[in-house]
Tab-separated table of C-alpha atoms in Angstrom:
chain	number	residue	atom	x	y	z
R	1	MET	CA	-22.144	-8.122	266.908
R	2	LYS	CA	-18.618	-7.091	266.055
R	3	ASP	CA	-17.497	-10.689	265.960
R	4	LYS	CA	-20.315	-11.574	263.611
R	5	LEU	CA	-19.360	-8.846	261.167
R	6	THR	CA	-15.737	-9.905	261.313
R	7	HIS	CA	-16.674	-13.498	260.623
R	8	ILE	CA	-18.835	-12.508	257.642
R	9	LEU	CA	-16.054	-10.391	256.164
R	10	ASN	CA	-13.543	-13.213	256.546
R	11	ARG	CA	-15.944	-15.660	254.863
R	12	ALA	CA	-16.512	-13.239	252.018
R	13	SER	CA	-12.796	-12.689	251.585
R	14	GLU	CA	-12.208	-16.440	251.464
R	15	GLU	CA	-14.943	-16.917	248.816
R	16	ILE	CA	-13.532	-14.105	246.708
R	17	GLN	CA	-10.081	-15.654	246.928
R	18	LYS	CA	-11.470	-19.041	245.871
R	19	LEU	CA	-13.266	-17.485	242.881
R	20	ARG	CA	-10.129	-15.620	241.880
R	21	ASP	CA	-8.028	-18.761	242.099
R	22	LYS	CA	-10.562	-20.726	240.119
R	23	PHE	CA	-10.768	-17.966	237.441
R	24	THR	CA	-6.991	-17.726	237.229
R	25	ALA	CA	-6.708	-21.489	236.871
R	26	ARG	CA	-9.319	-21.526	234.127
R	27	ILE	CA	-7.556	-18.699	232.291
R	28	ALA	CA	-4.255	-20.527	232.550
R	29	ALA	CA	-5.869	-23.722	231.261
R	30	ASN	CA	-7.476	-21.889	228.355
R	31	THR	CA	-4.219	-20.101	227.617
R	32	ASN	CA	-2.379	-23.381	227.531
R	33	GLN	CA	-5.060	-24.830	225.273
R	34	ILE	CA	-4.756	-21.826	222.914
R	35	HIS	CA	-0.974	-22.194	222.884
R	36	ARG	CA	-1.207	-25.874	222.070
R	37	SER	CA	-3.795	-25.253	219.356
R	38	TYR	CA	-1.706	-22.423	217.888
R	39	TRP	CA	1.478	-24.457	217.725
R	40	ALA	CA	-0.446	-27.405	216.293
R	41	LEU	CA	-1.333	-25.293	213.250
R	42	PRO	CA	0.820	-25.493	210.057
R	43	PRO	CA	3.482	-22.777	209.731
R	44	GLU	CA	1.622	-21.102	206.833
R	45	THR	CA	-1.586	-20.823	208.877
R	46	ARG	CA	0.281	-19.393	211.880
R	47	ALA	CA	1.851	-16.746	209.604
R	48	ARG	CA	-1.568	-15.732	208.236
R	49	LEU	CA	-3.004	-15.544	211.764
R	50	ARG	CA	-0.183	-13.279	212.913
R	51	LEU	CA	-0.736	-11.022	209.895
R	52	VAL	CA	-4.444	-10.711	210.702
R	53	ILE	CA	-3.704	-9.824	214.342
R	54	ILE	CA	-1.218	-7.163	213.250
R	55	CYS	CA	-3.677	-5.612	210.780
R	56	VAL	CA	-6.476	-5.516	213.363
R	57	SER	CA	-4.118	-3.918	215.868
R	58	ILE	CA	-3.073	-1.220	213.403
R	59	LEU	CA	-6.733	-0.544	212.537
R	60	MET	CA	-7.700	-0.200	216.208
R	61	LEU	CA	-4.726	2.090	216.807
R	62	GLY	CA	-5.816	4.308	213.914
R	63	ILE	CA	-9.353	4.521	215.290
R	64	VAL	CA	-8.067	5.547	218.702
R	65	ILE	CA	-5.754	8.186	217.236
R	66	GLY	CA	-8.585	9.534	215.079
R	67	LEU	CA	-10.790	10.004	218.139
R	68	PHE	CA	-8.228	12.294	219.748
R	69	VAL	CA	-7.123	14.255	216.671
R	70	ASN	CA	-9.333	17.079	215.298
R	71	VAL	CA	-9.650	16.593	211.522
R	72	ASN	CA	-12.277	19.277	211.019
R	73	ARG	CA	-9.731	21.873	209.968
R	74	PRO	CA	-11.105	24.879	208.082
R	75	VAL	CA	-10.271	24.778	204.354
R	76	LYS	CA	-9.613	28.009	202.560
R	77	LEU	CA	-11.433	28.164	199.208
R	78	GLU	CA	-10.187	30.622	196.658
R	79	LYS	CA	-12.932	32.234	194.647
R	80	THR	CA	-12.174	32.847	190.970
R	81	ALA	CA	-13.973	35.372	188.900
R	82	LYS	CA	-16.178	34.061	186.114
R	83	THR	CA	-14.348	34.658	182.821
R	84	LEU	CA	-17.075	33.480	180.416
R	85	SER	CA	-19.548	35.817	178.765
R	86	ILE	CA	-22.435	34.752	176.544
R	87	GLU	CA	-23.757	37.019	173.809
R	88	ASN	CA	-27.366	37.274	172.631
R	89	SER	CA	-26.437	35.431	169.443
R	90	GLY	CA	-25.267	32.439	171.482
R	91	ALA	CA	-21.567	33.069	170.904
R	92	MET	CA	-19.297	32.640	173.942
R	93	GLU	CA	-16.202	34.593	174.891
R	94	LEU	CA	-13.667	33.049	177.256
R	95	LYS	CA	-10.819	34.903	178.957
R	96	LEU	CA	-7.834	32.991	180.311
R	97	PRO	CA	-5.663	35.612	182.001
R	98	GLY	CA	-2.173	34.383	182.710
R	99	VAL	CA	-2.654	31.149	180.769
R	100	ASP	CA	-0.314	30.401	177.868
R	101	LEU	CA	-1.602	27.701	175.518
R	102	ASN	CA	0.939	25.151	174.330
R	103	PRO	CA	1.660	26.048	170.669
R	104	ASN	CA	2.406	22.404	169.889
R	105	ILE	CA	-1.145	21.432	170.875
R	106	TYR	CA	-3.171	24.555	170.056
R	107	ILE	CA	-2.509	25.657	166.471
R	108	PHE	CA	-4.158	28.716	164.883
R	109	GLN	CA	-4.339	29.742	161.237
R	110	ASP	CA	-5.730	32.732	159.349
R	111	ALA	CA	-9.114	32.327	157.702
R	112	VAL	CA	-8.884	32.672	153.921
R	113	LYS	CA	-11.781	32.421	151.485
R	114	THR	CA	-11.324	30.222	148.442
R	115	GLN	CA	-13.466	28.799	145.665
R	116	VAL	CA	-14.865	25.389	146.599
R	117	PRO	CA	-17.183	23.072	144.680
R	118	VAL	CA	-20.855	22.977	145.629
R	119	GLU	CA	-21.742	19.315	145.729
R	120	LEU	CA	-24.950	17.353	146.009
R	121	ASN	CA	-24.787	14.291	148.237
R	122	VAL	CA	-26.673	11.276	146.932
R	123	PRO	CA	-26.868	8.232	149.236
R	124	GLY	CA	-27.361	4.802	147.731
R	125	ARG	CA	-26.078	1.280	147.291
R	126	LEU	CA	-24.368	-0.853	144.664
R	127	ALA	CA	-25.900	-3.672	142.643
R	128	PHE	CA	-24.942	-5.972	139.800
R	129	ASN	CA	-25.451	-4.512	136.344
R	130	ALA	CA	-28.599	-6.335	135.236
R	131	GLU	CA	-27.816	-5.574	131.586
R	132	LYS	CA	-24.546	-7.507	131.904
R	133	SER	CA	-25.936	-10.386	134.025
R	134	LYS	CA	-27.129	-13.714	132.606
R	135	VAL	CA	-29.378	-16.509	133.788
R	136	LEU	CA	-28.748	-20.109	132.731
R	137	SER	CA	-32.048	-21.956	132.522
R	138	ALA	CA	-32.996	-25.465	131.446
R	139	ARG	CA	-34.054	-25.585	127.784
R	140	ALA	CA	-35.595	-29.048	128.163
R	141	PRO	CA	-36.594	-31.414	131.001
R	142	GLY	CA	-33.704	-33.371	132.516
R	143	ARG	CA	-31.619	-34.298	135.519
R	144	VAL	CA	-28.621	-32.440	136.960
R	145	GLU	CA	-25.652	-34.768	136.738
R	146	ARG	CA	-22.840	-32.442	137.765
R	147	ILE	CA	-22.212	-28.860	138.865
R	148	TYR	CA	-18.865	-27.401	137.791
R	149	ALA	CA	-19.166	-23.920	139.320
R	150	PHE	CA	-20.752	-23.319	142.722
R	151	ASP	CA	-21.716	-20.015	144.363
R	152	GLY	CA	-18.981	-17.398	144.066
R	153	ALA	CA	-16.893	-19.441	141.633
R	154	PRO	CA	-15.251	-17.423	138.828
R	155	VAL	CA	-16.218	-18.393	135.296
R	156	GLU	CA	-14.878	-17.518	131.856
R	157	VAL	CA	-16.687	-17.357	128.538
R	158	GLY	CA	-17.319	-20.970	127.457
R	159	SER	CA	-16.305	-22.586	130.753
R	160	PRO	CA	-18.631	-25.436	131.879
R	161	VAL	CA	-21.138	-24.604	134.596
R	162	VAL	CA	-23.757	-27.399	134.740
R	163	GLU	CA	-24.030	-30.840	133.162
R	164	LEU	CA	-27.568	-32.172	132.437
R	165	TYR	CA	-28.931	-35.482	131.235
R	166	SER	CA	-31.757	-34.720	128.786
R	167	PRO	CA	-33.564	-37.239	126.528
R	168	GLU	CA	-34.477	-34.376	124.180
R	169	PHE	CA	-30.822	-33.486	123.738
R	170	LEU	CA	-30.006	-37.124	122.983
R	171	SER	CA	-32.811	-37.242	120.408
R	172	ALA	CA	-31.606	-33.994	118.810
R	173	GLN	CA	-28.102	-35.458	118.394
R	174	GLN	CA	-29.429	-38.577	116.750
R	175	GLU	CA	-31.537	-36.455	114.405
R	176	TYR	CA	-28.476	-34.409	113.480
R	177	LEU	CA	-26.341	-37.511	112.812
R	178	LEU	CA	-29.057	-39.030	110.642
R	179	SER	CA	-29.520	-35.854	108.566
R	180	SER	CA	-25.752	-35.441	108.293
R	181	LYS	CA	-25.286	-38.974	106.951
R	182	THR	CA	-28.156	-38.501	104.494
R	183	ALA	CA	-26.620	-35.266	103.211
R	184	LYS	CA	-23.260	-36.940	102.725
R	185	VAL	CA	-24.822	-39.853	100.774
R	186	LEU	CA	-26.786	-37.506	98.536
R	187	GLU	CA	-23.723	-35.353	97.988
R	188	ALA	CA	-21.740	-38.381	96.793
R	189	ASN	CA	-24.579	-39.496	94.481
R	190	LYS	CA	-24.770	-37.006	91.619
R	191	THR	CA	-28.073	-38.387	90.292
R	192	MET	CA	-30.009	-37.292	93.387
R	193	SER	CA	-28.746	-33.740	93.614
R	194	ASP	CA	-32.299	-32.360	93.764
R	195	LEU	CA	-32.736	-33.951	97.227
R	196	LEU	CA	-29.389	-32.670	98.539
R	197	GLY	CA	-30.742	-29.185	99.264
R	198	ASP	CA	-33.588	-30.589	101.375
R	199	ALA	CA	-31.180	-32.823	103.301
R	200	GLN	CA	-28.863	-29.915	104.085
R	201	ILE	CA	-31.808	-27.839	105.308
R	202	THR	CA	-32.813	-30.735	107.557
R	203	GLN	CA	-29.247	-30.977	108.870
R	204	GLN	CA	-29.144	-27.235	109.630
R	205	ALA	CA	-32.501	-27.453	111.402
R	206	ALA	CA	-31.202	-30.297	113.563
R	207	ALA	CA	-28.092	-28.238	114.425
R	208	ASN	CA	-30.290	-25.236	115.403
R	209	ARG	CA	-32.379	-27.495	117.627
R	210	MET	CA	-29.226	-28.547	119.449
R	211	ARG	CA	-28.224	-24.890	119.870
R	212	ASN	CA	-31.666	-24.088	121.267
R	213	LEU	CA	-31.197	-26.835	123.838
R	214	GLY	CA	-27.918	-25.249	124.965
R	215	ALA	CA	-25.247	-26.973	122.868
R	216	SER	CA	-22.362	-24.866	121.599
R	217	ASP	CA	-20.909	-24.831	118.087
R	218	GLY	CA	-17.960	-26.752	119.491
R	219	ASP	CA	-20.283	-29.513	120.697
R	220	ILE	CA	-21.846	-29.753	117.219
R	221	LYS	CA	-18.444	-29.953	115.504
R	222	THR	CA	-17.309	-32.638	117.947
R	223	LEU	CA	-20.480	-34.642	117.230
R	224	ASP	CA	-19.967	-34.246	113.473
R	225	LYS	CA	-16.373	-35.512	113.669
R	226	SER	CA	-16.880	-38.380	116.120
R	227	GLY	CA	-20.302	-39.501	114.949
R	228	LYS	CA	-21.119	-40.529	118.548
R	229	THR	CA	-23.836	-39.016	120.693
R	230	GLN	CA	-23.171	-37.622	124.189
R	231	TYR	CA	-25.544	-38.620	126.955
R	232	ASN	CA	-25.162	-35.338	128.888
R	233	LEU	CA	-25.473	-31.706	127.846
R	234	VAL	CA	-22.801	-29.365	129.228
R	235	MET	CA	-24.147	-25.835	129.694
R	236	ARG	CA	-21.409	-23.204	129.452
R	237	SER	CA	-21.005	-19.643	130.710
R	238	PRO	CA	-21.841	-16.905	128.186
R	239	LEU	CA	-19.785	-14.281	130.067
R	240	GLN	CA	-16.778	-13.677	132.278
R	241	GLY	CA	-17.773	-13.206	135.904
R	242	VAL	CA	-18.901	-15.200	138.924
R	243	VAL	CA	-21.770	-17.454	139.920
R	244	VAL	CA	-24.050	-15.180	141.915
R	245	LYS	CA	-26.772	-17.680	142.784
R	246	ARG	CA	-27.253	-21.410	142.309
R	247	SER	CA	-30.812	-22.806	142.318
R	248	ILE	CA	-30.084	-26.523	141.880
R	249	GLU	CA	-28.284	-29.415	143.521
R	250	PRO	CA	-26.662	-32.488	141.927
R	251	GLY	CA	-29.402	-35.006	141.090
R	252	SER	CA	-32.167	-32.389	140.881
R	253	ILE	CA	-34.923	-32.881	138.296
R	254	VAL	CA	-35.546	-29.756	136.248
R	255	ASN	CA	-38.183	-28.749	133.762
R	256	ALA	CA	-37.915	-26.495	130.754
R	257	GLY	CA	-37.585	-22.890	131.918
R	258	ASP	CA	-36.253	-23.657	135.421
R	259	VAL	CA	-33.451	-21.309	136.477
R	260	LEU	CA	-30.195	-23.180	137.094
R	261	VAL	CA	-27.657	-20.481	137.987
R	262	THR	CA	-27.339	-16.700	137.806
R	263	LEU	CA	-24.096	-15.233	136.455
R	264	ALA	CA	-22.829	-11.658	136.716
R	265	ASN	CA	-19.671	-9.650	136.223
R	266	PRO	CA	-18.535	-8.034	139.516
R	267	LYS	CA	-16.619	-5.389	137.574
R	268	GLU	CA	-19.848	-4.179	135.943
R	269	LEU	CA	-21.918	-2.557	138.704
R	270	TRP	CA	-24.758	-0.102	139.088
R	271	PHE	CA	-25.112	2.641	141.661
R	272	LEU	CA	-28.723	3.063	142.774
R	273	GLY	CA	-29.147	6.447	144.449
R	274	ASN	CA	-31.990	8.467	145.923
R	275	VAL	CA	-32.359	12.135	145.020
R	276	TYR	CA	-34.792	14.196	147.081
R	277	GLU	CA	-37.461	16.330	145.491
R	278	GLN	CA	-35.730	19.688	145.997
R	279	ASP	CA	-32.636	18.413	144.123
R	280	ILE	CA	-34.334	16.753	141.132
R	281	ARG	CA	-33.653	19.719	138.838
R	282	LYS	CA	-29.888	19.280	139.380
R	283	ILE	CA	-29.781	15.722	138.001
R	284	GLN	CA	-29.349	14.899	134.314
R	285	LYS	CA	-28.419	11.801	132.345
R	286	GLY	CA	-24.750	11.548	131.476
R	287	GLN	CA	-23.512	13.434	134.554
R	288	ALA	CA	-20.411	12.049	136.270
R	289	MET	CA	-20.469	11.429	140.010
R	290	VAL	CA	-17.740	10.624	142.500
R	291	LEU	CA	-18.441	7.640	144.732
R	292	ARG	CA	-16.866	7.119	148.145
R	293	SER	CA	-17.136	4.085	150.377
R	294	GLU	CA	-16.292	3.630	154.050
R	295	SER	CA	-14.331	0.545	153.034
R	296	TYR	CA	-11.931	2.689	150.957
R	297	PRO	CA	-12.091	6.218	152.427
R	298	ASP	CA	-9.074	7.441	150.447
R	299	LYS	CA	-10.231	6.138	147.063
R	300	GLU	CA	-12.672	7.642	144.592
R	301	PHE	CA	-14.788	5.801	142.021
R	302	ILE	CA	-16.417	7.361	138.975
R	303	ALA	CA	-20.061	6.708	138.111
R	304	THR	CA	-22.079	7.989	135.127
R	305	ALA	CA	-25.830	8.528	135.336
R	306	ASN	CA	-27.657	6.442	132.714
R	307	TYR	CA	-31.223	6.339	134.028
R	308	ILE	CA	-33.555	8.685	135.922
R	309	ALA	CA	-36.826	7.213	137.160
R	310	PRO	CA	-39.959	8.753	135.647
R	311	ALA	CA	-41.790	8.866	139.001
R	312	ILE	CA	-41.116	9.562	142.693
R	313	ASP	CA	-40.991	6.591	145.036
R	314	PRO	CA	-44.172	6.939	147.156
R	315	GLU	CA	-42.499	5.398	150.214
R	316	THR	CA	-39.251	7.391	150.321
R	317	HIS	CA	-40.447	10.451	148.349
R	318	ALA	CA	-37.141	10.317	146.496
R	319	LEU	CA	-36.259	9.915	142.839
R	320	LEU	CA	-34.283	6.822	141.869
R	321	ILE	CA	-31.234	7.339	139.666
R	322	ARG	CA	-28.969	4.657	138.224
R	323	CYS	CA	-25.325	5.032	137.296
R	324	ASP	CA	-22.732	2.836	135.622
R	325	VAL	CA	-19.769	2.360	137.965
R	326	GLU	CA	-16.158	1.905	136.924
R	327	ASN	CA	-14.986	-1.007	139.097
R	328	THR	CA	-11.995	-2.171	137.090
R	329	ASP	CA	-10.035	-3.112	140.240
R	330	GLY	CA	-12.938	-5.150	141.600
R	331	LEU	CA	-12.771	-3.407	144.982
R	332	LEU	CA	-16.470	-2.574	145.216
R	333	ARG	CA	-19.067	-5.206	146.056
R	334	PRO	CA	-22.796	-5.378	145.335
R	335	ASP	CA	-25.092	-4.186	148.166
R	336	MET	CA	-22.359	-1.948	149.612
R	337	TYR	CA	-23.644	1.399	150.877
R	338	VAL	CA	-21.829	4.286	149.198
R	339	SER	CA	-22.263	8.023	148.907
R	340	ALA	CA	-22.125	9.861	145.604
R	341	LYS	CA	-21.224	13.506	145.165
R	342	LEU	CA	-22.309	15.527	142.160
R	343	LYS	CA	-20.663	18.888	141.500
R	344	THR	CA	-23.402	21.438	140.789
R	345	GLY	CA	-21.408	24.688	140.995
R	346	GLU	CA	-18.830	26.684	142.957
R	347	ALA	CA	-18.985	29.009	145.964
R	348	GLU	CA	-16.691	31.005	148.244
R	349	ALA	CA	-15.942	29.445	151.613
R	350	VAL	CA	-13.292	29.247	154.313
R	351	VAL	CA	-11.787	25.758	154.196
R	352	VAL	CA	-10.599	24.389	157.556
R	353	PRO	CA	-9.584	20.887	158.654
R	354	GLN	CA	-12.200	18.738	160.333
R	355	SER	CA	-10.290	19.091	163.626
R	356	ALA	CA	-11.294	22.769	163.729
R	357	ILE	CA	-15.005	21.938	163.893
R	358	VAL	CA	-16.594	21.324	167.299
R	359	ARG	CA	-19.746	19.250	166.920
R	360	VAL	CA	-22.436	19.570	169.588
R	361	ARG	CA	-25.560	17.655	168.609
R	362	GLU	CA	-26.621	19.138	165.239
R	363	MET	CA	-24.619	22.353	165.642
R	364	ARG	CA	-21.147	23.129	164.284
R	365	TYR	CA	-18.837	25.548	166.133
R	366	VAL	CA	-15.399	27.090	165.602
R	367	ILE	CA	-13.116	28.859	168.075
R	368	ILE	CA	-11.168	31.966	167.146
R	369	LYS	CA	-8.560	33.990	169.006
R	370	THR	CA	-9.530	37.650	169.459
R	371	SER	CA	-6.631	38.730	171.711
R	372	LYS	CA	-3.697	37.273	173.621
R	373	ASP	CA	-5.871	35.604	176.293
R	374	THR	CA	-9.389	35.893	174.843
R	375	PHE	CA	-11.142	33.278	172.723
R	376	ARG	CA	-14.566	33.237	171.084
R	377	ARG	CA	-16.746	30.278	170.130
R	378	PHE	CA	-19.665	30.632	167.736
R	379	SER	CA	-21.734	28.510	165.345
R	380	VAL	CA	-21.005	28.209	161.637
R	381	LYS	CA	-22.665	26.685	158.599
R	382	GLY	CA	-21.076	24.659	155.837
R	383	TYR	CA	-20.520	21.144	154.551
R	384	ASP	CA	-17.940	18.376	154.412
R	385	LEU	CA	-15.664	18.437	151.401
R	386	ASP	CA	-13.813	15.131	151.363
R	387	GLY	CA	-14.004	13.763	154.890
R	388	LYS	CA	-10.834	15.631	155.899
R	389	ARG	CA	-11.851	19.243	155.254
R	390	PHE	CA	-14.889	21.369	156.085
R	391	ALA	CA	-16.078	24.307	153.968
R	392	VAL	CA	-17.475	27.104	156.178
R	393	THR	CA	-19.922	29.138	154.109
R	394	GLU	CA	-21.375	31.269	156.927
R	395	GLY	CA	-19.825	32.532	160.157
R	396	LEU	CA	-16.124	32.921	159.433
R	397	GLU	CA	-14.654	36.038	157.876
R	398	PRO	CA	-11.236	36.435	156.221
R	399	GLY	CA	-8.498	37.399	158.657
R	400	MET	CA	-9.955	35.656	161.689
R	401	LEU	CA	-7.479	33.520	163.647
R	402	VAL	CA	-9.096	30.059	163.688
R	403	LEU	CA	-8.104	27.286	166.090
R	404	THR	CA	-7.462	24.308	163.797
R	405	ASP	CA	-5.878	21.868	166.283
R	406	GLY	CA	-6.903	21.478	169.921
R	407	ALA	CA	-10.426	22.836	169.425
R	408	VAL	CA	-12.005	19.991	171.386
R	409	LEU	CA	-9.666	20.559	174.355
R	410	LEU	CA	-10.341	24.291	174.498
R	411	ASN	CA	-14.061	23.666	174.090
R	412	ASP	CA	-13.933	21.705	177.371
R	413	ARG	CA	-12.874	24.928	179.110
R	414	PHE	CA	-15.928	26.670	177.632
R	415	ALA	CA	-18.165	23.852	178.910
R	416	LYS	CA	-16.672	23.958	182.428
R	417	GLN	CA	-16.991	27.728	182.699
R	418	GLU	CA	-20.566	27.525	181.412
R	419	GLU	CA	-21.463	25.185	184.270
């Protein structure tokens, strides 16, 4: 029995040794294969592979260290007393003990009441002055031969705009030449002086027909001197301005009454504003208004009311007013949105820069300094003066120390304490 057990143990030991040798040989073969494969790689790839192995090793080392180190250390939290108090009126008082505000960032000034204008804001837009605009239309049927001035082109008084071929214009010229020759013959013949008056009337009627078709006095004089008819009628600009709209193309057939081009002077504009019902009593013809545009925030334009609509617009429930605008520099453009201000009186108010006003939704707030480390925020009422200043009519009293610069930054402290 003992021999059997010894034999079995020897056999088992031999098998284990064989398996170990075989495993070792396989590992050595695989290791050699890995070495050969590694050294067969390009140098750049081997460098990347080494970098990856190093990174993975560092990551594993960090994980192992983290498992043995206790990171759940107790953190000491310092509790600060709440320094914000809210009054029944909604005003807030903030105390900042031990905090000195930078005087270069936070600037205070004394509140002083002054006389400021009470102004009515009138929104609206600009348009061409229809009284100073002109429409060139065909006086007789014809064909467009040439267009001298296209959309946006500047024109002067008498400058050519459109050239038309019109049989009626050709016939009118021939009629004028015939009556002119007849008048000259009768004028030279003293015995037929009684017919001279009729011939001159006929000549004048022919000249008026040419004018009605669009010919200028210069065209008639040229025809009288040359004695030769022109096939085409040149229609000229009656004003100095620009071509606003062109309704034809070269070669178009037009009939009498068809609109050819629309001309207007960009320096002659209208302001069309809307006045709400509660402000109608403040508007009168002849009043001067100050216009401001976002395109030129630092420039003012003067407008004079020349028309007040007799009825309220049923859609907007506002009253339309029209004003003549002084646009001598040509800076304003039609269809620009502008805002007009009309001075209706004066009132006392504290004037502060716009940087002193904190805007939260529809509310307006200011911050004042009540002591060395105490500040108070409360709502005020007023209106914008010129985009740079704000007139506070309710809320501020003379002598209060108002924060004019840095109000938004200090307001953030109010918001954080309120949370």
